[in-house]
XYZ file of C-alpha atoms in Angstrom:
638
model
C -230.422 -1.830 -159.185
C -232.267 1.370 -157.871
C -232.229 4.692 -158.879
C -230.269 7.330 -156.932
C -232.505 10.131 -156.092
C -231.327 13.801 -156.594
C -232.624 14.280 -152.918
C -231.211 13.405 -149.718
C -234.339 11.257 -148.357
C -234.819 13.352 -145.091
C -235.463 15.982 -148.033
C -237.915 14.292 -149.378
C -240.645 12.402 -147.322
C -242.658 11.182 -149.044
C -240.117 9.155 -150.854
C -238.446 8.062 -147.803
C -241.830 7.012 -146.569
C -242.650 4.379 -149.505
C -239.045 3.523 -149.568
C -239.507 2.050 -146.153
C -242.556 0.628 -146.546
C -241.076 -1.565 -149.391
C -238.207 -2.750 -147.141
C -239.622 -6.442 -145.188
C -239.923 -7.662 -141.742
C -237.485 -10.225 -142.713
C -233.994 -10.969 -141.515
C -231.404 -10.113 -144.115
C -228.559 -7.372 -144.757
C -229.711 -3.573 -145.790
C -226.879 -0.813 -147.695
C -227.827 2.286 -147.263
C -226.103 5.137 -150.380
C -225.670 8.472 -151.347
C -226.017 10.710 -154.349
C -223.340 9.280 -155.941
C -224.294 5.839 -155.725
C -221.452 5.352 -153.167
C -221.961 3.244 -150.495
C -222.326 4.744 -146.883
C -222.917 1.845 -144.398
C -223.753 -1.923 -144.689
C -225.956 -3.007 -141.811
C -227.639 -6.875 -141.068
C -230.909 -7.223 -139.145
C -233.617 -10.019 -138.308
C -236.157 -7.557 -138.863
C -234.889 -5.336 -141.852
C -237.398 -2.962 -141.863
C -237.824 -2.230 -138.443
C -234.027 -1.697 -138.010
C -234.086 0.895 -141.029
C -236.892 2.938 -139.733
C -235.091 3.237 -136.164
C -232.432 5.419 -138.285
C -234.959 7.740 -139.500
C -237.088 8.533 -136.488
C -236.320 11.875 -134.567
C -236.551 10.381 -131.082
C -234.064 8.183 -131.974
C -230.807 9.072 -130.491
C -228.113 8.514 -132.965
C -224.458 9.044 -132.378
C -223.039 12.464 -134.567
C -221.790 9.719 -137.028
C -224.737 7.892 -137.724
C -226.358 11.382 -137.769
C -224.368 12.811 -140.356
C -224.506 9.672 -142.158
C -228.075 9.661 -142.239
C -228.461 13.351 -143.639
C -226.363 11.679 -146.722
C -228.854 8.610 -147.801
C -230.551 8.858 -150.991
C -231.364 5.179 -151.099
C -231.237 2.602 -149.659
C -231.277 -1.420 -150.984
C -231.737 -4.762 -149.327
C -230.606 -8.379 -149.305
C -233.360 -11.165 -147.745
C -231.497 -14.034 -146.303
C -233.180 -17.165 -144.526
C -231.407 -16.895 -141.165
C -230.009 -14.141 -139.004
C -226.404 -15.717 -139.478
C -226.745 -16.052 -143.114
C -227.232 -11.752 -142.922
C -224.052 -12.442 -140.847
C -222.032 -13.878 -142.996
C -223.282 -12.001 -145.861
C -222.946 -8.460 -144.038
C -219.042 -10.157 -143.576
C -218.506 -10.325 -147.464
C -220.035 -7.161 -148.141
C -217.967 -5.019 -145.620
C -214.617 -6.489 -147.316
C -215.586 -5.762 -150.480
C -216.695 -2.128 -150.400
C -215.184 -1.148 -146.864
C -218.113 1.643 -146.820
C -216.426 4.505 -144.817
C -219.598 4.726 -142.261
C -219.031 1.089 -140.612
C -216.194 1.976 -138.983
C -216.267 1.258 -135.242
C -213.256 0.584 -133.789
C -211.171 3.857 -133.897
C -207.386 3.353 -135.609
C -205.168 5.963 -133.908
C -201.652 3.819 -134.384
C -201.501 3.290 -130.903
C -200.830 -0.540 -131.125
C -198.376 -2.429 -132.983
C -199.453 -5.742 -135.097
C -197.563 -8.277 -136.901
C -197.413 -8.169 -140.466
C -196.410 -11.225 -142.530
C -196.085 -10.514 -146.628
C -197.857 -13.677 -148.010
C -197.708 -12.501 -151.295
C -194.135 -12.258 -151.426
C -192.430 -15.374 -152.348
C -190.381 -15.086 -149.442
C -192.445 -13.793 -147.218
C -191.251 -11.030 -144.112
C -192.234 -10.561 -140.995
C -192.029 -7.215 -139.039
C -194.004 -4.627 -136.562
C -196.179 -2.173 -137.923
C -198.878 0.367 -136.458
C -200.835 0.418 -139.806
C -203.221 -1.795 -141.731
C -202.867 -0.355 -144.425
C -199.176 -2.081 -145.945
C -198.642 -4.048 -149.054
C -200.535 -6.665 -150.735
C -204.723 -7.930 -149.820
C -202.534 -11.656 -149.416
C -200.748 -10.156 -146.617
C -201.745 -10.693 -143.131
C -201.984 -8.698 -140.219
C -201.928 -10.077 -136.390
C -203.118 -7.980 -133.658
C -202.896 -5.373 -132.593
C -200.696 -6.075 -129.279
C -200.604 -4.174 -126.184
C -197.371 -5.220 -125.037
C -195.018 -3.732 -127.651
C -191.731 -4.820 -125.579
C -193.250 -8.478 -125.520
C -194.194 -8.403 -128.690
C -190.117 -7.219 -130.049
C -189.465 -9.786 -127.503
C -191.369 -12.626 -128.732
C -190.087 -11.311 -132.529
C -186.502 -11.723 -131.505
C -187.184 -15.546 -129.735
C -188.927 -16.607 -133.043
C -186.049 -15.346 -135.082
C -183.414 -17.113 -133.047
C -185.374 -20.492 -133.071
C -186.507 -20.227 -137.267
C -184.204 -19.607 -139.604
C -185.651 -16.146 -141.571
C -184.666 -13.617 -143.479
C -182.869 -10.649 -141.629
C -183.115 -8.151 -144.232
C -185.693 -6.364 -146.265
C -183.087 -6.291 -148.914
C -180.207 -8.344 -149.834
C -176.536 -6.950 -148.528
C -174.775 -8.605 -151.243
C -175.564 -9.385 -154.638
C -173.716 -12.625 -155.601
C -173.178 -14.476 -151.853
C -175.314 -14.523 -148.588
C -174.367 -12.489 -145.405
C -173.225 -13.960 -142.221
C -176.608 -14.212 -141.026
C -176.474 -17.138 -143.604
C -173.462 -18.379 -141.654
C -174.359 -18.553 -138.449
C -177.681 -20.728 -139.486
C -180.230 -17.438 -138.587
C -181.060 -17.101 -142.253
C -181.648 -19.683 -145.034
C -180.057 -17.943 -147.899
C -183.150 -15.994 -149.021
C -181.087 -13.729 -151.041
C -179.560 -16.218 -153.276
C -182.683 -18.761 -153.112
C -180.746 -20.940 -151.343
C -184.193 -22.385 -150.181
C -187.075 -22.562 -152.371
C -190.263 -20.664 -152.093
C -192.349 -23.230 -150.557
C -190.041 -24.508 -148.008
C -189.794 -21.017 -146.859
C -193.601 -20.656 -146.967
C -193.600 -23.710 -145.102
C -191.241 -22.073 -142.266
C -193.246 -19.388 -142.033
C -196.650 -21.149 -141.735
C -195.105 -22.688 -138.335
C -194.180 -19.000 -137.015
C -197.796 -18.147 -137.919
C -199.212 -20.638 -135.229
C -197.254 -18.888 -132.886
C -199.321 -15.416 -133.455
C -202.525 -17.650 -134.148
C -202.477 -18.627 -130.442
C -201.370 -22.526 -131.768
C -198.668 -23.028 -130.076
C -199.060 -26.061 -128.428
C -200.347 -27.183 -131.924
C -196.917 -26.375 -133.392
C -194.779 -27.938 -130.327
C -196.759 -31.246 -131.198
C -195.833 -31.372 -134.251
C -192.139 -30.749 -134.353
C -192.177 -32.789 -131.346
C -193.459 -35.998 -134.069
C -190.775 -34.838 -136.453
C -187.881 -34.879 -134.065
C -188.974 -38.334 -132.898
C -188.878 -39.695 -136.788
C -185.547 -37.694 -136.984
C -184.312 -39.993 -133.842
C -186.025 -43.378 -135.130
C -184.090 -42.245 -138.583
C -180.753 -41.526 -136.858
C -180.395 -38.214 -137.958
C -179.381 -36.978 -134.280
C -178.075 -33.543 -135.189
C -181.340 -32.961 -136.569
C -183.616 -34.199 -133.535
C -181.459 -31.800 -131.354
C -181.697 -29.067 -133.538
C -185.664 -29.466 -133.357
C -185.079 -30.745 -129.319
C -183.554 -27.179 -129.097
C -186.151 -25.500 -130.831
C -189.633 -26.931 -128.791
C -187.572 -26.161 -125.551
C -187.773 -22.188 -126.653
C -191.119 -22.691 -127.322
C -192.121 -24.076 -124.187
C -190.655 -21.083 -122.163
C -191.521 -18.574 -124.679
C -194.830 -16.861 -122.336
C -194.050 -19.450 -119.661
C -194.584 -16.609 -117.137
C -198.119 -15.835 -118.608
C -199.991 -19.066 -117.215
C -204.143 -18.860 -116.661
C -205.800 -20.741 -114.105
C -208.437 -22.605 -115.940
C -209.836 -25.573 -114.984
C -209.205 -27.280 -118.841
C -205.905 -26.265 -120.695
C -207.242 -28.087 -123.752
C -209.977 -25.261 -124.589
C -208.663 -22.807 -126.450
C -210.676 -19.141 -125.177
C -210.975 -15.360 -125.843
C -212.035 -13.624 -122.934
C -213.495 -9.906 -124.169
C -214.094 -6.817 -121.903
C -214.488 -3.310 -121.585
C -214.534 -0.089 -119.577
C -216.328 3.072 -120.813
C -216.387 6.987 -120.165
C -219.069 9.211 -121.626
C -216.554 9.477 -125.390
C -214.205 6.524 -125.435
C -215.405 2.395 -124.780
C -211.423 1.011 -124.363
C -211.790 -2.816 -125.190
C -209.286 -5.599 -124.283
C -209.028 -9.078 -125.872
C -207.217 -12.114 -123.899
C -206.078 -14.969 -126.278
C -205.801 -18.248 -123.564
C -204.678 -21.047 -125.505
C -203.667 -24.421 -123.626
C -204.468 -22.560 -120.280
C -201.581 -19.836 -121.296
C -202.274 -16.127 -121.905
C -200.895 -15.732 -125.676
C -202.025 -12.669 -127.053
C -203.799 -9.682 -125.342
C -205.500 -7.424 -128.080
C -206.496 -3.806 -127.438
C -209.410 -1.876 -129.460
C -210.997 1.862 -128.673
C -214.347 2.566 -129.766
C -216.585 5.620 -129.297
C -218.886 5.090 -126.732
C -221.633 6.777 -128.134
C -221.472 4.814 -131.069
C -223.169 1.918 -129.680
C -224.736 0.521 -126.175
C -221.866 -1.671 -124.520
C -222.719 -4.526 -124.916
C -223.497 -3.515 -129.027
C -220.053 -2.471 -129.048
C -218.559 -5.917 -127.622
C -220.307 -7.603 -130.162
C -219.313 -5.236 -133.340
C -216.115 -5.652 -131.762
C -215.678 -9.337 -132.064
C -217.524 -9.102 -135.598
C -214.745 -7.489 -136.384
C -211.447 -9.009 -135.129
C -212.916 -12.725 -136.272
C -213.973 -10.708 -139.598
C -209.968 -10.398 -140.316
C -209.060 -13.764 -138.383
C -208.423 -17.345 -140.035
C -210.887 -20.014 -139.431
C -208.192 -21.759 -137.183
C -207.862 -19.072 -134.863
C -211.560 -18.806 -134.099
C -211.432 -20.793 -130.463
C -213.488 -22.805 -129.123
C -215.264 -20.539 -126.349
C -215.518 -17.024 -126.041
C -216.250 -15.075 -122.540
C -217.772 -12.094 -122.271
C -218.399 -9.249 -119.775
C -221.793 -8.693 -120.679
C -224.386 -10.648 -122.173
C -224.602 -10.036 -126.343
C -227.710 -8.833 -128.126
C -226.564 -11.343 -130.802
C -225.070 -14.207 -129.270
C -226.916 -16.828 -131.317
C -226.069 -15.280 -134.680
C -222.561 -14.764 -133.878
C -221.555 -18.130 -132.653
C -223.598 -19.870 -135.370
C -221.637 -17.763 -137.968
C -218.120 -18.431 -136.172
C -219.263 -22.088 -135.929
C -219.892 -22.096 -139.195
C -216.520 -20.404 -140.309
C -214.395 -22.461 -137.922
C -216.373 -25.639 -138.937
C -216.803 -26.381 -135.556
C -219.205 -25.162 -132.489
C -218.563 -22.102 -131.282
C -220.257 -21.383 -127.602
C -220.678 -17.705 -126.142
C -221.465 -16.855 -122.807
C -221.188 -14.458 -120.168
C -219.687 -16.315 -116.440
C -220.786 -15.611 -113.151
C -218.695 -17.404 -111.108
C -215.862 -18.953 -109.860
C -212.633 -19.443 -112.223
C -214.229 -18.005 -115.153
C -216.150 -14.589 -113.848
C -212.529 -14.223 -112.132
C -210.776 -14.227 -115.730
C -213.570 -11.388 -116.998
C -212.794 -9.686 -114.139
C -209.035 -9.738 -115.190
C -209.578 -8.568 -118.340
C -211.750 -5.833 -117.122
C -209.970 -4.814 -114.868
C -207.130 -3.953 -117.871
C -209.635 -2.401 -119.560
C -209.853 -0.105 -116.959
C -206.295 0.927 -116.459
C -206.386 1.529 -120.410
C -209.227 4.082 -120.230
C -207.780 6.046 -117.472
C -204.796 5.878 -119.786
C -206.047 7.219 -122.584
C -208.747 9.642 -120.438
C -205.338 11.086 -119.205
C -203.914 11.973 -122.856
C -207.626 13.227 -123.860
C -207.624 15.740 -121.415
C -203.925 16.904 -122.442
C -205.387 17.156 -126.157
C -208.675 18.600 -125.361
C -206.135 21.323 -122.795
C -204.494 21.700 -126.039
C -207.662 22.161 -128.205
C -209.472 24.321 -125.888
C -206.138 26.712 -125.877
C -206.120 26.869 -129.567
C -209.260 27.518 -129.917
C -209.058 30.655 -127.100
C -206.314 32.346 -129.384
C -208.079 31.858 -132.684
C -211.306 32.638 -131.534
C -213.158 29.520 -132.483
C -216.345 28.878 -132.339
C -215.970 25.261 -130.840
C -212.997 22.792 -130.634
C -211.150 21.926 -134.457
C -212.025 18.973 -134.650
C -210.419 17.967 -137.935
C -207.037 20.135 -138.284
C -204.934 20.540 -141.869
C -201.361 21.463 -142.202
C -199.610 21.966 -145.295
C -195.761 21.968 -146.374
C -193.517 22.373 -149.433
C -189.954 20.732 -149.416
C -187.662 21.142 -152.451
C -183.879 21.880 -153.278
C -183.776 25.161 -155.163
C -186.689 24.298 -156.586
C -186.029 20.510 -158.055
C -188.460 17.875 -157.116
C -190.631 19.980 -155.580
C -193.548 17.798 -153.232
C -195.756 19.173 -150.732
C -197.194 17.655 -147.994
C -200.933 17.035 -145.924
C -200.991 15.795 -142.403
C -204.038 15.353 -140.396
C -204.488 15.692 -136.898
C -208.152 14.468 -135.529
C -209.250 15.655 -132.079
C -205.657 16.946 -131.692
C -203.797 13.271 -132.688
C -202.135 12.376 -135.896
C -204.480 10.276 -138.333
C -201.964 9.041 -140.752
C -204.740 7.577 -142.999
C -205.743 10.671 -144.189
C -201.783 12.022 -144.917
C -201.386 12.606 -148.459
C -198.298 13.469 -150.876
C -198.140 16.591 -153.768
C -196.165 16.700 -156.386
C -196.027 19.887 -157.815
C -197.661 20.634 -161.287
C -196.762 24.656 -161.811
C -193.915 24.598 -164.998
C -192.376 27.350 -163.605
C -191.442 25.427 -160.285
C -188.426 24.129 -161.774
C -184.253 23.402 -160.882
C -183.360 27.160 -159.861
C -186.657 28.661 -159.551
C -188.801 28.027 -156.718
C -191.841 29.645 -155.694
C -193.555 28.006 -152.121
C -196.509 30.606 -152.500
C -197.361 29.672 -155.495
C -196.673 25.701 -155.147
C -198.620 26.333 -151.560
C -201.879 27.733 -153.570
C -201.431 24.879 -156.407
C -201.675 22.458 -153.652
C -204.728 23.683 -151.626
C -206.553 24.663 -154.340
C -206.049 21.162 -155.744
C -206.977 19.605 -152.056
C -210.369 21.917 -151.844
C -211.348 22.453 -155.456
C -214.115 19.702 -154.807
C -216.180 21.742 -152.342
C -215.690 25.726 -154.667
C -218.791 27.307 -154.335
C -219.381 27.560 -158.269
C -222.815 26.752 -158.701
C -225.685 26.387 -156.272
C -226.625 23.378 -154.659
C -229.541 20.961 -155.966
C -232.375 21.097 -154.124
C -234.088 23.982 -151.244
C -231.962 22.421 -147.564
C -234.484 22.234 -144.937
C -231.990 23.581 -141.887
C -228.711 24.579 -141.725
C -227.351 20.991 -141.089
C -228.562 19.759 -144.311
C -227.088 22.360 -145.924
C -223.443 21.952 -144.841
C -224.198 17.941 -145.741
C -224.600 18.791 -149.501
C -221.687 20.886 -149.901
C -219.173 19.423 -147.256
C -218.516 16.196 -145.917
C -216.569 14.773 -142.865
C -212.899 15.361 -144.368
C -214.027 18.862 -144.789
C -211.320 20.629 -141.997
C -211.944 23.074 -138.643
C -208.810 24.450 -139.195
C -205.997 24.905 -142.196
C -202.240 25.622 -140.677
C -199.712 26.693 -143.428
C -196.329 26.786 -142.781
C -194.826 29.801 -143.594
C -195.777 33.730 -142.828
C -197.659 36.608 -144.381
C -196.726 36.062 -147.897
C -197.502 32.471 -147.765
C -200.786 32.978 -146.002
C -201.806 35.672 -148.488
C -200.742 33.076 -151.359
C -203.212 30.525 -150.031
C -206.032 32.850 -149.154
C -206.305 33.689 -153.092
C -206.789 30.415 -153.890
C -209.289 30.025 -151.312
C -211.710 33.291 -151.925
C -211.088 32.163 -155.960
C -213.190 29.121 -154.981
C -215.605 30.938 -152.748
C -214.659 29.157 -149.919
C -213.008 32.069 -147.576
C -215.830 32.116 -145.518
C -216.099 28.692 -145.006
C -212.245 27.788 -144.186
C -210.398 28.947 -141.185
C -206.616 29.634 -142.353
C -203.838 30.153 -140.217
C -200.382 30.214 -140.913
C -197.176 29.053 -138.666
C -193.874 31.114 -139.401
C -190.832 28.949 -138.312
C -188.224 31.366 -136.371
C -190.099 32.806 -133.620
C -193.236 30.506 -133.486
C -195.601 33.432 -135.084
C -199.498 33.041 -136.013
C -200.225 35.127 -139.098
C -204.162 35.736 -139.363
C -205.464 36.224 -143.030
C -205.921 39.873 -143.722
C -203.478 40.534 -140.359
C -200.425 42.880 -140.389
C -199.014 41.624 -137.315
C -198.461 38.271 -135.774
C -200.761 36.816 -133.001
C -199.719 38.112 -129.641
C -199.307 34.764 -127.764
C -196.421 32.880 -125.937
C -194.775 30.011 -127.500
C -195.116 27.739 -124.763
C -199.298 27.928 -124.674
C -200.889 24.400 -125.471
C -202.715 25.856 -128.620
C -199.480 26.725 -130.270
C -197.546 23.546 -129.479
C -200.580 21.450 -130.729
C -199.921 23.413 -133.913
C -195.866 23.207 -133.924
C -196.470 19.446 -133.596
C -198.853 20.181 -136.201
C -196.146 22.311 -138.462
C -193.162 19.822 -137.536
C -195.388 16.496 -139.102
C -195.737 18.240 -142.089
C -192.406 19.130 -142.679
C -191.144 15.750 -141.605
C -193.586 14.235 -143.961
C -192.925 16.681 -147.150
C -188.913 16.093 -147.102
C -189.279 12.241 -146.261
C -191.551 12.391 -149.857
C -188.981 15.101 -151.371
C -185.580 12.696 -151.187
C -187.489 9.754 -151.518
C -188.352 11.644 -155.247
C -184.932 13.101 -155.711
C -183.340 9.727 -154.964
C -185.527 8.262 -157.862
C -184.970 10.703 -160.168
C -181.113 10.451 -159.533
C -181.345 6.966 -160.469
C -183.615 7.386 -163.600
C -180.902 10.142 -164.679
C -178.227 7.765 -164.221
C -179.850 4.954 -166.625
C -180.907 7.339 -169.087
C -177.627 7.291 -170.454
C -177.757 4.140 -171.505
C -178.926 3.874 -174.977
C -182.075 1.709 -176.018
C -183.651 1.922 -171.968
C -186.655 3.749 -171.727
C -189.109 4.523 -168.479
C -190.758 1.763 -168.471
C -187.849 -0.466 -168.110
C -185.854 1.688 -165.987
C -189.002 0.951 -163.376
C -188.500 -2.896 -164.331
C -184.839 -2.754 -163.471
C -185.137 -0.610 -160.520
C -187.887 -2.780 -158.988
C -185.777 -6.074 -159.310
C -182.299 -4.808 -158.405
C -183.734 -1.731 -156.048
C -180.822 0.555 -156.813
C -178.351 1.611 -159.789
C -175.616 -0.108 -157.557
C -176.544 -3.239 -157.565
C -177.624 -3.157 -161.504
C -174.103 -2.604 -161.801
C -172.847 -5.728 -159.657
C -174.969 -7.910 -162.198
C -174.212 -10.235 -164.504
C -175.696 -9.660 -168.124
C -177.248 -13.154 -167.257
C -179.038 -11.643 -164.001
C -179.645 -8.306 -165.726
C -181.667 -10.401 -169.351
C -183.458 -12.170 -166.441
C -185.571 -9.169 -166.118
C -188.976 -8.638 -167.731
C -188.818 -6.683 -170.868
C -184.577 -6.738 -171.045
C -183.678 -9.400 -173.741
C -180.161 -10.478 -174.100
C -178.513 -7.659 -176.504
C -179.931 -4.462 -174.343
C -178.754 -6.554 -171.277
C -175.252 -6.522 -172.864
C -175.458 -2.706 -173.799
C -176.598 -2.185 -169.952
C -173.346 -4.390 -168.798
C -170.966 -2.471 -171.252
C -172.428 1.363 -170.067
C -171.201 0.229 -166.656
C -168.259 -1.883 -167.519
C -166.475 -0.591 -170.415
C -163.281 -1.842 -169.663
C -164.686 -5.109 -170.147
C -166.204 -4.974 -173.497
C-alpha cells in the first residue's frame, strides 16, 4: 500500500508529477484518496494513465464535483487488468465494497418508490419504500418506479393471487388473523408454513418485478397440468385462477415489437443545462413491465457518458436473470463493447447494445424519449419554484449566493425526559433524508423536570461542528482560497444553519459556535414559531419580512421537518424507555435481555400473552428466569 501524503497533490507538483508518470497506459481500474486514507472515487479506464492526467489538467473542464474532489487527492493507486471489461467488473466489486462518496451519479431525492423484499428475514416482506437505505445487505431493492399508483396497484394484484403476510407484526400471539382465514395469508405468525416454502412463494413474486413474468406463468402453468394429470382439481383451479391474473396484470401495456420472445431495456434521456432526467423501459415478452426513472446532473458527464454510468449502475444492483437480452439506446455509448461483454459475462449469456435508426425500434427510443422529456419539464418546473424560493431567502439574509446545503435543528422532550434533538437537511431547497441525523442529549442536568433547549441546542451543534473548530492551523501554505476552504471544510459543511426557536436560543448556539472559531464561517439564523420571526445573531429585533415570501416558507418547511423528525425520535425513545421501566421490575432481567425480549415479542404486551415455554425460547432466558418473568405478570397463577 502507498503512503498518504500530508499534501493535497495539486499542492505539491512535483509529487503529483512522478505520481502520474508511474501510473501505465494500460487498461485497468485507478482509486484515487485523501489525507485520511479514505477513499474518494473509484474510476476504470483502457488507458489508466491517460484518464488520470485528464483530472489534473487546468483546461480540463470538470464538473464542481469532480473539482472539489480533485482539490482532496493525496494519492492515488491502481489495479492493471487484461481487458477493459475485466476493469469493469472489477470497478463493479470495488464500488460495493467501499461505496466511495465521489462516484455518485445518479442523484437520490426520494422522488420514486421501489420495491423492497427482506431476504434476510425468514419470512421475508414485501412493501414500497423511497429509500435504499432499509434493513439488511440480503435485502433487495426493485426499481425505482415511476408509476406509484401502478405500482400499489400491481402490489395489491400480487397479494390477492399469493398468499403473504399482511402484517409487519403479528395481531395475535397464540392464533392467526382472518387474513389466515380467508386463504390471503399462510399463517406466518404461527409458522404455519415453513421458511423455505415461504421463500419459495416469494421467489415467484420476485419474477414478477424481475420483468419474468411470462417465465413464471410457464411454470405454474406445468404445475397445474401435473395437478390435473394427478386429480387434484381444486388445486389446478386454484393455480388456473392464479395465471389468469397474471395474464391481465399490465395487459393494457403491450409493445409493438416485431419478437415477443426478446426480453429488452430501452434507455433514454432529455437534458437542460443542470439536470439529465433518464427513463428506463423494461419490455419483456413484447409487454412494457417496468418503467424506471433516474436524474443525473448534467454537467457531470457528456450524455451519452451519463447513459452509460447509468446502466453501470442499475445492472450493478440487478440479478444476473434480469440482465435482458438486448438493450436500446438513444445514443451511441463510448463503452459499448466493455459493457455488454461484462453483462454477457454476468448474465452468462450475450448481451448486444445498440443504438436503432429505424422502423419499430428507433420508434420505441423515441417513446422513451419522449417520457424523458415530459419528466424534465417536470422537474425544470419544481426547480424553478425552489430556486424562486432560494433566491428569496437569500434576498432577506443577504447572501452572498444561493444556500446550497441548508441545516435545521430541533429539540423535542416532555419536561425535560428523553430529551432528542433533531438534523434535517435540505439540498438545493429539497429534503435529503440521507443526511438526517438523531441527538440524544448528553448534558446531566437535562433531566425529568428540568429542561434547558438552549443549552441541549448548543450541546448538539457543537457536537455536529466540533470537527471543523478552528483550533490549530492547517498543515501546509493553501495556494488560493479554494484550497483553503478544501482543508478545513468539506461538502457537508452547510450555507445556512436554521434553529428553531428565538433570541435566547440563537444566542445559545452562537456561543458554541464563536467557542470553536467558527462564527465567521457559519451563517446562523433562527425561526421563532408564533409569528414566523427571523432572529439574526447579534439582532435585537426580528427580520422585517412577510410570512408568506418564498424565503421564509422554504425555511418553515425547513423548521416543520425538524420538528416532525425530533418528536417522531422523542416517543419512539420514551416508548422504549417505558417498556425497559416496566421489565425492570422483574428481578434477575438485566439490559441486555430486556433488548432480547423486546426484539422477539416487540412489546411488554405481548411478553405478557406468552407462555413460559415461548418466553425460555428466547436467547439468553433459561427456564427458571422465564418462570420468574411469567409469575411478575401472572401472579394469580403462581
Amino acid at each position: 500500500m502507498t503512503i498518504i501524503t500530508a499534501l493535497p497533490l495539486l499542492q505539491d507538483p512535483e509529487k503529483l508529477q512522478a505520481r502520474l508518470k508511474e501510473i501505465p497506459l494500460e487498461p485497468g481500474v485507478y482509486m484515487m484518496r485523501d489525507r485520511q486514507d479514505q477513499i474518494l472515487y473509484i474510476g476504470k479506464s483502457k488507458s489508466l494513465r491517460a484518464r488520470v492526467r485528464s483530472y489534473f489538467r487546468s483546461s480540463q473542464d470538470l464538473s464542481p464535483r469532480i473539482a472539489m474532489m480533485v482539490q482532496l487527492v493525496s494519492e492515488i493507486e491502481f489495479i492493471v487488468t487484461d481487458t477493459e471489461a475485466e476493469a469493469l467488473a472489477l470497478e463493479d466489486n470495488l464500488i460495493k465494497q467501499h461505496q466511495p462518496h465521489y462516484n455518485v451519479l445518479l442523484k437520490d431525492d426520494k422522488k420514486y418508490p421501489y420495491v423492497c423484499i427482506t431476504w434476510s428475514d425468514a419470512y421475508p416482506r414485501i412493501f414500497i419504500t423511497r429509500r435504499r437505505d432499509l434493513g439488511n445487505a440480503r435485502d433487495k431493492y426493485y426499481g425505482p418506479y415511476v408509476d406509484t399508483h401502478n405500482l400499489k396497484q400491481t402490489l395489491g394484484i400480487i397479494k390477492r393471487v399469493f398468499p403473504l403476510r399482511q402484517r409487519p407484526k403479528p395481531l395475535f400471539k397464540d392464533r392467526p388473523c382472518l387474513n389466515y382465514d380467508i386463504g390471503l395469508c399462510p399463517g406466518v405468525c404461527q409458522q404455519l408454513i415453513s421458511s423455505e416454502d415461504y421463500h419459495d412463494t416469494m421467489r415467484k413474486v420476485a419474477m414478477i418485478f424481475q420483468g419474468r413474468t411470462r417465465e413464471l406463468i410457464d411454470n405454474l402453468t406445468a404445475k397445474m397440468e401435473a395437478a390435473a394429470a394427478d386429480l387434484e382439481f381444486e388445486k389446478a383451479a386454484l393455480i388456473r385462477d392464479r395465471i389468469n391474473t397474471l395474464k391481465n396484470l399490465g395487459a393494457d401495456q403491450k409493445v409493438s415489437l416485431p419478437d415477443d420472445t426478446i426480453s429488452r431495456d430501452a434507455i433514454a434521456l432529455a437534458s437542460d443545462d443542470q439536470h439529465s432526467c433518464i427513463q428506463l423501459f423494461q419490455i419483456r415478452a413484447g409487454r412494457l413491465v417496468g418503467r424506471l426513472a433516474f436524474v443525473a446532473d448534467s454537467q457531470s458527464e457528456l450524455p451519452a457518458m451519463i447513459l452509460q454510468r447509468t446502466l453501470e449502475a442499475h445492472y450493478r444492483s440487478c440479478e444476473p436473470i434480469e440482465i435482458p437480452n438486448e438493450i436500446h439506446t438513444q445514443l451511441e455509448l463510448p463503452e459499448a463493447d466493455v459493457l455488454g461483454a461484462w453483462l454477457g459475462e454476468r448474465r452468462g449469456k450475450k448481451v448486444s447494445i445498440f443504438t436503432p435508426q429505424r422502423q419499430l425500434k428507433a420508434e420505441l427510443i423515441e417513446m422513451v424519449e419522449r417520457n424523458a422529456q415530459y419528466e424534465l419539464a417536470r422537474v425544470q418546473k419544481q426547480s424553478d419554484r425552489n430556486i424562486q424560493s432560494l433566491e428569496g431567502l437569500m434576498e432577506i439574509l443577504d447572501l452572498d449566493d444561493l444556500p446550497h446545503r441548508i441545516e435545521g435543528y430541533d429539540i423535542s422532550h416532555i419536561q425535560g425526559s428523553d430529551a432528542v434533538a433533531s438534523q434535517v437537511v435540505f439540498i438545493d431547497g429539497l429534503p435529503a433524508k440521507q443526511h438526517y441525523r438523531h441527538y440524544k442529549i448528553r448534558n446531566p442536568e437535562v433531566t425529568a423536570g428540568h429542561s434547558d433547549d438552549f443549552a441541549s441546542l448548543a450541546e448538539v451543534v457543537s457536537r455536529r461542528f466540533r470537527k471543523y473548530a478552528n483550533t490549530s492551523e492547517p498543515v501546509g501554505e493553501p495556494t488560493n482560497e479554494m484550497q483553503e476552504k478544501s482543508d478545513r471544510f468539506d461538502d457537508d459543511f452547510p450555507d445556512l444553519v436554521t434553529i428553531d426557536g428565538g433570541k435566547g436560543q440563537l444566542s445559545a448556539v452562537m456561543g458554541a459556535i464563536e467557542q470553536m472559531g467558527l462564527a465567521e464561517d457559519l451563517r446562523v439564523i433562527s425561526l421563532a414559531k408564533k409569528r414566523e420571526e427571523i432572529y439574526l445573531p447579534g439582532a435585537t429585533r426580528a427580520l422585517d419580512v412577510d410570512a408568506d415570501h418564498p424565503g421564509v416558507q422554504l425555511l418553515r418547511r425547513l423548521r416543520d421537518e425538524a420538528h416532525r423528525f425530533a418528536i417522531t425520535f422523542h416517543r419512539k425513545k420514551r416508548s422504549q424507555r417505558m417498556q425497559r421501566s416496566y421489565l425492570d421490575q422483574i428481578p434477575g432481567l438485566g439490559h441486555h435481555r430486556q433488548k432480547q425480549l423486546l426484539a422477539k415479542f416487540h412489546s411488554v404486551e405481548y411478553i405478557r400473552q406468552a407462555s413460559v415455554e415461548q418466553i425460555a425460547d428466547t436467547p439468553g432466558i433459561g427456564p427458571k428466569l422465564a418462570q420468574q418473568i411469567y409469575t411478575h405478570f401472572h401472579p394469580n397463577k403462581s
